[in-house]
Coordinates of C-alpha atoms in Angstrom, one line a residue:
M9 CA 127.7 252.2 116.6
A10 CA 126.4 255.5 118.9
A11 CA 130.6 256.1 119.7
L12 CA 131.3 256.6 116.1
C13 CA 128.3 258.8 115.5
P14 CA 128.3 263.1 116.2
P15 CA 125.9 264.3 118.7
P16 CA 122.8 265.5 118.1
S17 CA 122.2 268.7 117.3
P18 CA 120.3 270.4 119.7
A19 CA 117.9 272.3 117.2
V20 CA 116.7 268.9 115.6
A21 CA 113.0 268.4 116.6
K22 CA 111.4 264.9 117.2
T23 CA 108.2 263.6 117.4
L24 CA 107.6 260.1 118.5
I25 CA 104.8 258.3 116.9
A26 CA 102.4 255.8 119.2
I27 CA 102.1 252.8 116.5
D28 CA 99.6 249.9 117.5
G29 CA 102.0 246.8 117.3
Y30 CA 105.8 246.5 116.2
S31 CA 106.9 249.1 113.4
P32 CA 109.5 247.7 111.4
L33 CA 110.1 251.9 110.5
L34 CA 113.3 252.8 112.7
A35 CA 113.1 256.6 112.0
A36 CA 112.0 259.4 109.0
T37 CA 113.8 262.3 108.8
F38 CA 113.2 265.4 107.4
A39 CA 117.5 266.9 106.5
Y40 CA 118.4 270.3 104.3
W41 CA 121.4 271.2 103.0
D42 CA 123.2 274.4 104.7
N43 CA 125.6 276.0 102.0
I44 CA 128.0 276.9 105.9
L45 CA 127.8 273.8 107.9
G46 CA 126.3 271.4 105.1
P47 CA 123.8 268.6 105.9
R48 CA 121.2 269.4 108.1
V49 CA 118.5 267.4 109.6
R50 CA 115.5 269.5 110.4
H51 CA 113.2 266.8 111.9
I52 CA 112.5 263.7 113.1
W53 CA 109.9 261.0 113.6
A54 CA 110.0 257.8 115.2
P55 CA 107.7 255.3 117.1
K56 CA 107.5 255.4 120.5
T57 CA 108.4 252.4 122.0
D58 CA 110.7 251.0 124.7
D59 CA 113.0 249.5 122.6
V60 CA 115.6 252.2 121.3
V61 CA 117.1 250.9 118.2
L62 CA 118.8 253.5 117.4
S63 CA 119.8 256.9 119.3
D64 CA 118.8 260.8 118.1
G65 CA 122.6 260.6 117.3
E66 CA 122.4 257.7 114.6
I67 CA 119.7 259.2 112.8
T68 CA 121.2 262.5 112.5
F69 CA 124.3 261.0 110.7
L70 CA 122.7 258.3 108.9
A71 CA 120.5 260.9 107.5
N72 CA 123.2 263.2 107.0
H73 CA 124.7 260.7 104.8
T74 CA 121.7 260.6 102.3
L75 CA 122.7 264.8 101.7
N76 CA 126.5 264.3 101.3
G77 CA 126.7 263.5 98.0
E78 CA 124.6 266.1 96.7
I79 CA 126.5 269.6 96.4
L80 CA 126.9 269.4 93.0
R81 CA 123.0 268.0 92.5
N82 CA 121.9 269.5 88.4
A83 CA 118.5 268.1 88.8
E84 CA 115.4 269.5 86.1
S85 CA 113.3 271.4 88.0
G86 CA 110.7 269.9 89.8
A87 CA 112.8 266.5 89.8
I88 CA 112.4 264.2 93.4
D89 CA 115.5 261.3 93.2
V90 CA 114.6 258.5 95.0
K91 CA 117.7 256.9 96.6
F92 CA 117.9 253.1 98.2
F93 CA 121.2 252.9 100.4
V94 CA 121.7 249.7 101.9
L95 CA 124.4 250.4 105.1
A96 CA 125.6 246.5 105.9
E97 CA 127.5 247.7 108.6
K98 CA 125.0 250.4 110.2
G99 CA 122.6 247.2 109.9
V100 CA 119.8 249.9 107.7
I101 CA 118.4 250.5 105.1
I102 CA 117.1 253.9 103.7
V103 CA 115.0 255.0 101.0
S104 CA 115.7 258.8 100.3
L105 CA 113.5 261.5 98.2
I106 CA 116.0 264.3 97.3
F107 CA 114.2 267.8 96.0
D108 CA 115.1 271.0 95.7
G109 CA 112.8 274.4 97.5
N110 CA 112.4 277.4 98.0
W111 CA 111.8 278.3 101.6
N112 CA 111.4 282.2 102.7
G113 CA 113.2 283.1 99.2
D114 CA 116.3 280.5 99.8
R115 CA 116.4 277.8 97.3
S116 CA 118.0 274.7 98.9
T117 CA 118.5 270.7 98.6
Y118 CA 116.2 269.0 100.6
G119 CA 116.0 265.2 101.7
L120 CA 113.1 263.1 103.2
S121 CA 114.0 259.8 104.4
I122 CA 112.7 257.0 105.6
I123 CA 115.1 254.4 107.8
L124 CA 114.3 250.8 108.1
P125 CA 116.9 247.5 109.6
Q126 CA 118.5 245.9 107.1
S127 CA 116.3 242.6 108.3
E128 CA 113.6 244.3 106.9
L129 CA 114.2 244.6 103.6
C130 CA 112.7 241.9 101.6
F131 CA 109.3 243.0 103.8
Y132 CA 109.5 246.7 102.5
L133 CA 110.9 246.1 98.4
P134 CA 107.3 244.6 97.8
L135 CA 105.9 247.9 99.2
H136 CA 108.3 250.5 98.1
R137 CA 106.6 251.8 95.1
V138 CA 103.9 252.5 97.4
C139 CA 105.6 254.1 100.1
V140 CA 107.4 256.1 97.2
S141 CA 104.7 257.2 95.4
R142 CA 102.6 258.5 98.6
L143 CA 106.2 260.6 99.7
K144 CA 106.4 261.7 96.1
H145 CA 103.0 263.4 96.5
I146 CA 103.2 265.0 99.4
I147 CA 106.8 266.6 98.5
R148 CA 104.6 267.8 95.5
K149 CA 102.4 269.7 98.0
G150 CA 105.1 271.0 100.3
R151 CA 107.2 272.3 97.8
I152 CA 103.9 274.7 97.7
W153 CA 103.9 275.0 101.5
M154 CA 107.6 275.9 101.9
H155 CA 107.1 278.8 99.0
K156 CA 104.3 280.1 100.8
G157 CA 106.7 280.7 103.5
Q158 CA 105.2 277.9 105.6
S159 CA 106.5 275.7 107.6
I160 CA 106.7 271.9 105.9
I161 CA 106.8 270.0 109.0
S162 CA 103.2 269.5 109.7
M163 CA 101.8 268.1 106.1
L164 CA 105.2 265.5 105.8
T165 CA 103.8 264.4 109.3
G166 CA 100.0 264.2 108.2
E167 CA 101.9 261.2 105.6
V168 CA 105.1 259.6 107.5
I169 CA 102.9 258.6 110.1
P170 CA 100.3 256.5 108.0
I171 CA 103.3 255.2 106.0
M172 CA 104.5 254.1 109.8
E173 CA 101.2 252.7 110.5
L174 CA 100.6 251.3 106.9
L175 CA 104.3 248.9 107.4
S176 CA 103.3 247.9 110.9
S177 CA 99.8 246.6 109.9
M178 CA 101.1 245.2 106.6
K179 CA 103.5 243.6 109.1
S180 CA 100.8 241.9 111.3
H181 CA 98.4 241.6 108.8
G182 CA 99.5 241.5 105.8
V183 CA 99.1 238.1 103.1
P184 CA 101.7 235.5 102.6
E185 CA 103.5 234.7 99.7
E186 CA 102.0 231.1 99.5
I187 CA 98.3 230.7 100.3
D188 CA 96.9 227.5 101.8
I189 CA 94.0 226.9 98.6
S190 CA 91.8 224.8 101.7
T191 CA 91.7 228.5 103.1
T192 CA 89.8 230.2 100.1
V193 CA 86.0 229.4 98.4
L194 CA 88.0 227.7 95.3
N195 CA 88.5 224.7 98.2
D196 CA 84.3 224.5 98.4
D197 CA 83.1 221.2 97.4
D198 CA 80.7 222.4 95.2
I199 CA 80.4 226.0 93.7
G200 CA 78.0 228.3 95.6
D201 CA 79.2 226.3 99.4
S202 CA 80.0 229.4 100.8
C203 CA 79.4 232.1 98.1
H204 CA 76.7 232.3 95.7
E205 CA 77.6 231.3 92.0
G206 CA 77.1 235.0 90.5
F207 CA 78.4 236.9 93.3
L208 CA 82.0 234.4 93.4
S209 CA 82.6 235.0 89.0
N210 CA 81.4 238.6 89.1
A211 CA 84.0 239.3 92.1
I212 CA 87.2 237.6 90.6
S213 CA 85.9 238.8 87.4
S214 CA 86.1 242.2 87.7
H215 CA 89.5 241.6 90.1
L216 CA 91.2 240.3 87.1
Q217 CA 89.7 243.5 85.1
T218 CA 90.6 245.8 87.5
C219 CA 94.2 244.9 87.7
G220 CA 94.3 242.4 90.1
C221 CA 93.4 245.9 93.0
S222 CA 90.4 245.0 95.3
V223 CA 89.0 246.0 98.7
V224 CA 86.7 243.8 100.4
V225 CA 84.6 245.0 102.9
G226 CA 82.0 243.1 105.3
S227 CA 80.7 242.6 108.9
S228 CA 82.0 239.2 109.4
A229 CA 86.4 239.9 109.4
E230 CA 86.2 235.5 108.9
K231 CA 84.7 236.5 105.3
V232 CA 86.3 239.0 104.5
N233 CA 89.4 237.7 104.7
K234 CA 88.4 234.3 103.2
M235 CA 87.5 236.3 100.0
V236 CA 91.0 238.0 100.1
R237 CA 93.0 234.8 100.1
T238 CA 90.9 234.1 97.4
L239 CA 91.2 237.2 95.4
C240 CA 95.0 236.9 96.3
L241 CA 95.3 233.5 94.6
F242 CA 94.9 235.4 91.1
L243 CA 98.2 237.9 92.4
S244 CA 101.9 236.8 91.9
P245 CA 104.0 236.1 95.1
A246 CA 105.0 240.2 95.3
E247 CA 101.2 241.2 94.5
R248 CA 100.0 239.4 97.4
K249 CA 103.0 240.7 99.9
C250 CA 101.4 244.1 98.3
S251 CA 97.9 242.6 100.2
R252 CA 96.9 242.6 103.3
L253 CA 94.5 240.5 105.9
C254 CA 91.2 242.7 107.7
R255 CA 92.0 243.1 111.9
A256 CA 88.9 241.2 113.7
E257 CA 89.1 243.9 116.4
S258 CA 89.0 247.2 114.4
S259 CA 88.9 248.1 110.6
F260 CA 91.9 249.0 109.6
K261 CA 92.3 252.4 107.2
Y262 CA 92.1 252.5 103.6
E263 CA 95.5 252.8 101.9
S264 CA 96.1 253.8 98.6
G265 CA 98.5 251.5 96.8
L266 CA 97.2 248.0 98.0
F267 CA 96.4 245.0 95.7
V268 CA 93.8 243.4 98.0
Q269 CA 92.8 244.8 101.4
G270 CA 90.3 243.8 103.4
L271 CA 88.1 246.0 105.9
L272 CA 85.8 245.9 108.4
K273 CA 82.5 247.5 108.5
D274 CA 82.0 250.2 111.7
T275 CA 78.7 249.7 113.7
T276 CA 76.4 251.2 111.7
G277 CA 77.2 248.1 108.7
S278 CA 79.2 250.5 106.2
F279 CA 82.5 252.1 105.4
V280 CA 83.4 254.9 104.1
L281 CA 86.3 255.1 101.6
P282 CA 88.1 258.2 101.5
F283 CA 87.5 259.6 97.5
R284 CA 91.2 261.1 97.9
Q285 CA 92.4 258.2 98.5
V286 CA 91.3 256.2 96.0
M287 CA 92.2 258.5 93.6
Y288 CA 95.6 258.5 94.7
A289 CA 95.9 254.7 94.0
P290 CA 98.3 253.5 90.4
Y291 CA 94.9 251.3 89.3
P292 CA 91.2 251.1 89.4
A293 CA 90.0 248.8 92.2
T294 CA 86.7 246.5 92.5
H295 CA 84.5 247.2 95.6
I296 CA 83.3 243.8 96.8
D297 CA 80.9 243.7 99.7
V298 CA 80.6 240.2 101.5
D299 CA 77.2 240.9 103.4
V300 CA 75.2 241.9 100.4
N301 CA 77.3 240.4 97.7
T302 CA 77.7 243.4 95.5
V303 CA 80.5 243.9 93.5
K304 CA 81.2 247.6 92.1
Q305 CA 84.2 248.2 90.2
M306 CA 86.0 251.9 88.8
P307 CA 86.6 253.0 85.3
P308 CA 89.4 250.9 83.1
C309 CA 93.1 251.9 84.0
H310 CA 93.0 254.8 81.4
E311 CA 90.3 256.7 82.7
H312 CA 91.5 256.1 86.2
T313 CA 95.1 257.7 85.2
Y314 CA 93.5 260.6 83.8
N315 CA 90.8 261.4 86.3
Q316 CA 94.0 261.0 88.8
R317 CA 96.1 263.4 87.4
R318 CA 93.7 265.9 87.1
Y319 CA 92.6 265.4 90.5
M320 CA 96.0 265.8 91.7
R321 CA 96.7 268.9 89.2
A322 CA 93.0 270.6 90.7
E323 CA 94.7 270.0 94.4
L324 CA 98.3 271.3 93.9
A325 CA 96.6 274.1 92.0
A326 CA 94.0 274.9 95.0
L327 CA 97.6 275.0 97.5
W328 CA 98.8 277.0 95.3
K329 CA 95.4 279.7 95.3
A330 CA 95.2 279.7 99.4
T331 CA 96.0 282.8 100.5
S332 CA 95.3 281.3 104.9
D333 CA 96.8 278.6 106.3
E334 CA 92.8 277.0 106.9
E335 CA 92.7 277.4 103.2
M336 CA 95.5 274.9 102.7
A337 CA 94.6 272.9 105.8
G338 CA 95.4 269.2 104.4
D339 CA 91.8 268.0 103.8
S340 CA 90.2 270.8 103.0
V341 CA 91.2 271.0 99.7
I342 CA 89.1 269.1 97.5
H343 CA 88.8 269.5 94.0
T344 CA 88.5 272.9 93.4
D345 CA 88.8 273.4 89.6
E346 CA 85.3 274.3 88.2
S347 CA 86.6 272.5 84.4
F348 CA 87.3 269.2 87.1
T349 CA 84.2 267.6 88.1
P350 CA 84.5 264.4 88.7
N351 CA 81.9 261.3 89.4
L352 CA 82.0 261.4 93.3
N353 CA 80.2 257.6 92.6
I354 CA 83.3 256.1 91.0
F355 CA 82.6 252.6 91.7
Q356 CA 79.6 251.9 88.8
D357 CA 78.4 248.0 88.2
I358 CA 80.3 245.5 86.0
L359 CA 79.7 246.8 82.6
H360 CA 81.6 243.9 80.5
R361 CA 80.9 239.8 81.4
D362 CA 83.2 237.3 80.6
T363 CA 83.7 233.7 79.6
F364 CA 87.4 233.0 80.8
V365 CA 86.3 233.0 84.5
N366 CA 82.9 231.6 84.5
N367 CA 84.4 228.9 82.4
F368 CA 87.3 228.2 84.7
L369 CA 85.0 227.8 87.9
E370 CA 83.2 225.4 86.4
Q371 CA 85.3 223.1 85.4
I372 CA 88.1 223.9 89.0
F373 CA 84.5 223.0 90.7
Q374 CA 84.2 219.7 89.0
L375 CA 88.0 218.9 90.5
K376 CA 87.9 216.9 94.1
P377 CA 89.1 219.4 96.5
N378 CA 91.7 219.5 99.3
L379 CA 93.9 217.6 96.8
S380 CA 96.2 219.6 94.9
L381 CA 94.7 219.3 91.4
R382 CA 92.9 221.9 91.8
S383 CA 95.8 224.8 92.9
T384 CA 97.9 223.3 89.6
F385 CA 94.3 224.4 87.3
L386 CA 94.7 227.8 89.0
A387 CA 98.1 227.6 88.4
Q388 CA 97.8 226.5 85.0
F389 CA 94.7 229.3 84.6
M390 CA 97.1 232.5 85.6
L391 CA 100.1 230.9 83.3
I392 CA 97.3 231.2 80.0
L393 CA 96.3 234.6 81.2
H394 CA 99.4 235.8 81.2
R395 CA 100.7 234.2 78.2
K396 CA 98.1 236.0 76.1
A397 CA 98.8 239.1 77.6
L398 CA 102.1 238.4 76.4
T399 CA 100.8 238.1 72.7
L400 CA 98.0 240.8 72.8
I401 CA 101.6 243.1 73.9
K402 CA 103.2 241.7 70.9
Y403 CA 100.1 242.1 68.6
I404 CA 99.9 246.2 69.2
E405 CA 104.0 246.4 69.2
D406 CA 103.9 244.7 65.6
D407 CA 101.4 246.8 63.7
T408 CA 102.4 249.7 65.7
Q409 CA 105.5 249.0 65.1
K410 CA 106.3 249.9 68.3
G411 CA 104.3 252.7 68.9
K412 CA 105.9 254.5 66.2
K413 CA 101.8 254.4 64.3
V414 CA 98.3 254.4 65.7
F415 CA 96.7 251.5 66.5
K416 CA 93.7 251.4 64.3
S417 CA 92.7 247.5 64.5
M418 CA 90.7 247.3 67.8
R419 CA 88.3 244.7 66.0
N420 CA 90.8 242.5 64.1
L421 CA 93.0 242.7 67.2
K422 CA 89.5 240.7 69.3
T423 CA 88.9 238.4 66.1
D424 CA 93.0 237.3 66.1
L425 CA 93.1 236.7 70.0
D426 CA 89.8 235.5 70.0
L427 CA 88.9 238.4 72.4
T428 CA 85.7 239.4 71.1
A429 CA 83.8 239.3 74.9
E430 CA 84.2 242.8 76.2
G431 CA 85.0 241.5 79.8
D432 CA 87.9 238.9 78.1
L433 CA 89.5 241.6 76.4
N434 CA 89.1 244.1 80.0
I435 CA 90.9 240.5 81.4
V436 CA 93.6 240.2 79.1
M437 CA 94.5 244.5 78.9
S438 CA 95.0 245.1 82.7
L439 CA 97.0 241.8 83.3
A440 CA 98.9 243.1 79.9
E441 CA 99.3 246.7 81.3
K442 CA 100.7 245.4 84.6
I443 CA 104.0 243.9 82.2
K444 CA 103.6 247.1 80.0
P445 CA 102.4 250.3 81.7
G446 CA 100.8 252.8 79.9
L447 CA 99.3 250.2 77.4
H448 CA 95.6 250.8 78.0
S449 CA 96.3 255.1 77.0
F450 CA 98.3 253.9 74.1
I451 CA 94.8 251.8 73.1
F452 CA 92.4 253.6 74.0
G453 CA 94.1 257.5 75.7
K454 CA 93.2 259.3 72.1
P455 CA 90.0 258.5 71.7
F456 CA 88.8 259.1 75.4
H457 CA 90.3 262.5 75.3
T458 CA 88.0 263.3 72.6
S459 CA 85.3 262.2 73.5
V460 CA 85.9 263.8 77.2
Q461 CA 86.9 267.1 75.0
E462 CA 83.7 267.1 73.8
R463 CA 81.2 266.8 76.4
D464 CA 83.3 269.6 77.8
V465 CA 81.8 271.2 75.0
L466 CA 78.9 270.5 75.1
M467 CA 78.5 271.1 78.6
T468 CA 79.1 275.4 77.6
F469 CA 76.3 275.6 75.5

């Protein structure tokens, strides 16, 4: 393949990244369109390894391929196009984010790409949303950096390295698509054998209320992973592929966008979650500590989305106002918008109890363990919840004429669908949110915005 590729440009800088273990990511590239020379590669990131799969010339050729058709690009200002290339003849897949930007007064088209072997396609697809959302936000920040005449390379490096580490950790410690129930808490002879009955009920209930997203922390990797596998039973196979077990030797970093992840506490018995990454997550999350049996949860979807967008806007505004390199350093920019002061203690006690999970646990532990009965009963339970979520979506569509009218009959919905318990409603709403994104904001968004505005007005007195 090297013989078919043009020689690498001597101007292309390259950063080699030391990765602990196998890296499924072959390389990442940052390219731009030169009006005279066409597509050109400005920087290459590659894992430091003895086995070189792609030469610099091949990487340059592949990166140029992503910009070849962008000469007549006519996109809206600020648009970021995501393109997915499968080059079977080269044996690679390329995910490219194409965007326009101003660098030193010159407007051009740029492409940030990651390159993986085609054999890793099935592994990568469940993680595509996670990688793209993170790269999109770093591009938004990078545009501002470029407009100020600064090099975007250092900022991109700060996101490319974590994505390489994420994919490597998912390759070694990702949750399998099929989970043996015998490796979970649900295989105990009786409820409460592995953990307290109330703790297990709260953990599963809150996990379902936060769209199946949970962070499990503890001092024992075995206990953490047992809880991770238990919670993953309540996810779809694709969502399990976007979940990660705990590493016994040392803890992974918290990764925004994963459904369930296990994290090991440090020697002091604590694990500090990064506020920025938690806010970046697409869904709210549940925090579960298996050492002290505590369960905390973030606000519901509509409130999380509201806070997330305000936080991101505040972060971009802070970058825009920055006047020095120190002020523009990535980790120094925390919410500087005085009108936005989110509660830093974003994990709160569970406010609403449910009946679904309590009844499920009482019934499943009446069945004999080490048989397929419990797995079948669990599948039936999830099927019922899924059907309830579809029914709720259809109910709202009919009541609002598919969004043309404002939804006003929450009390009737609770009664008609037998969701009078707030916890039951939250569980079904969270499942419906994954099927129909934006449902939470449509139902609860306007009342929430009104209450926030009233709070802000009162605080001015």
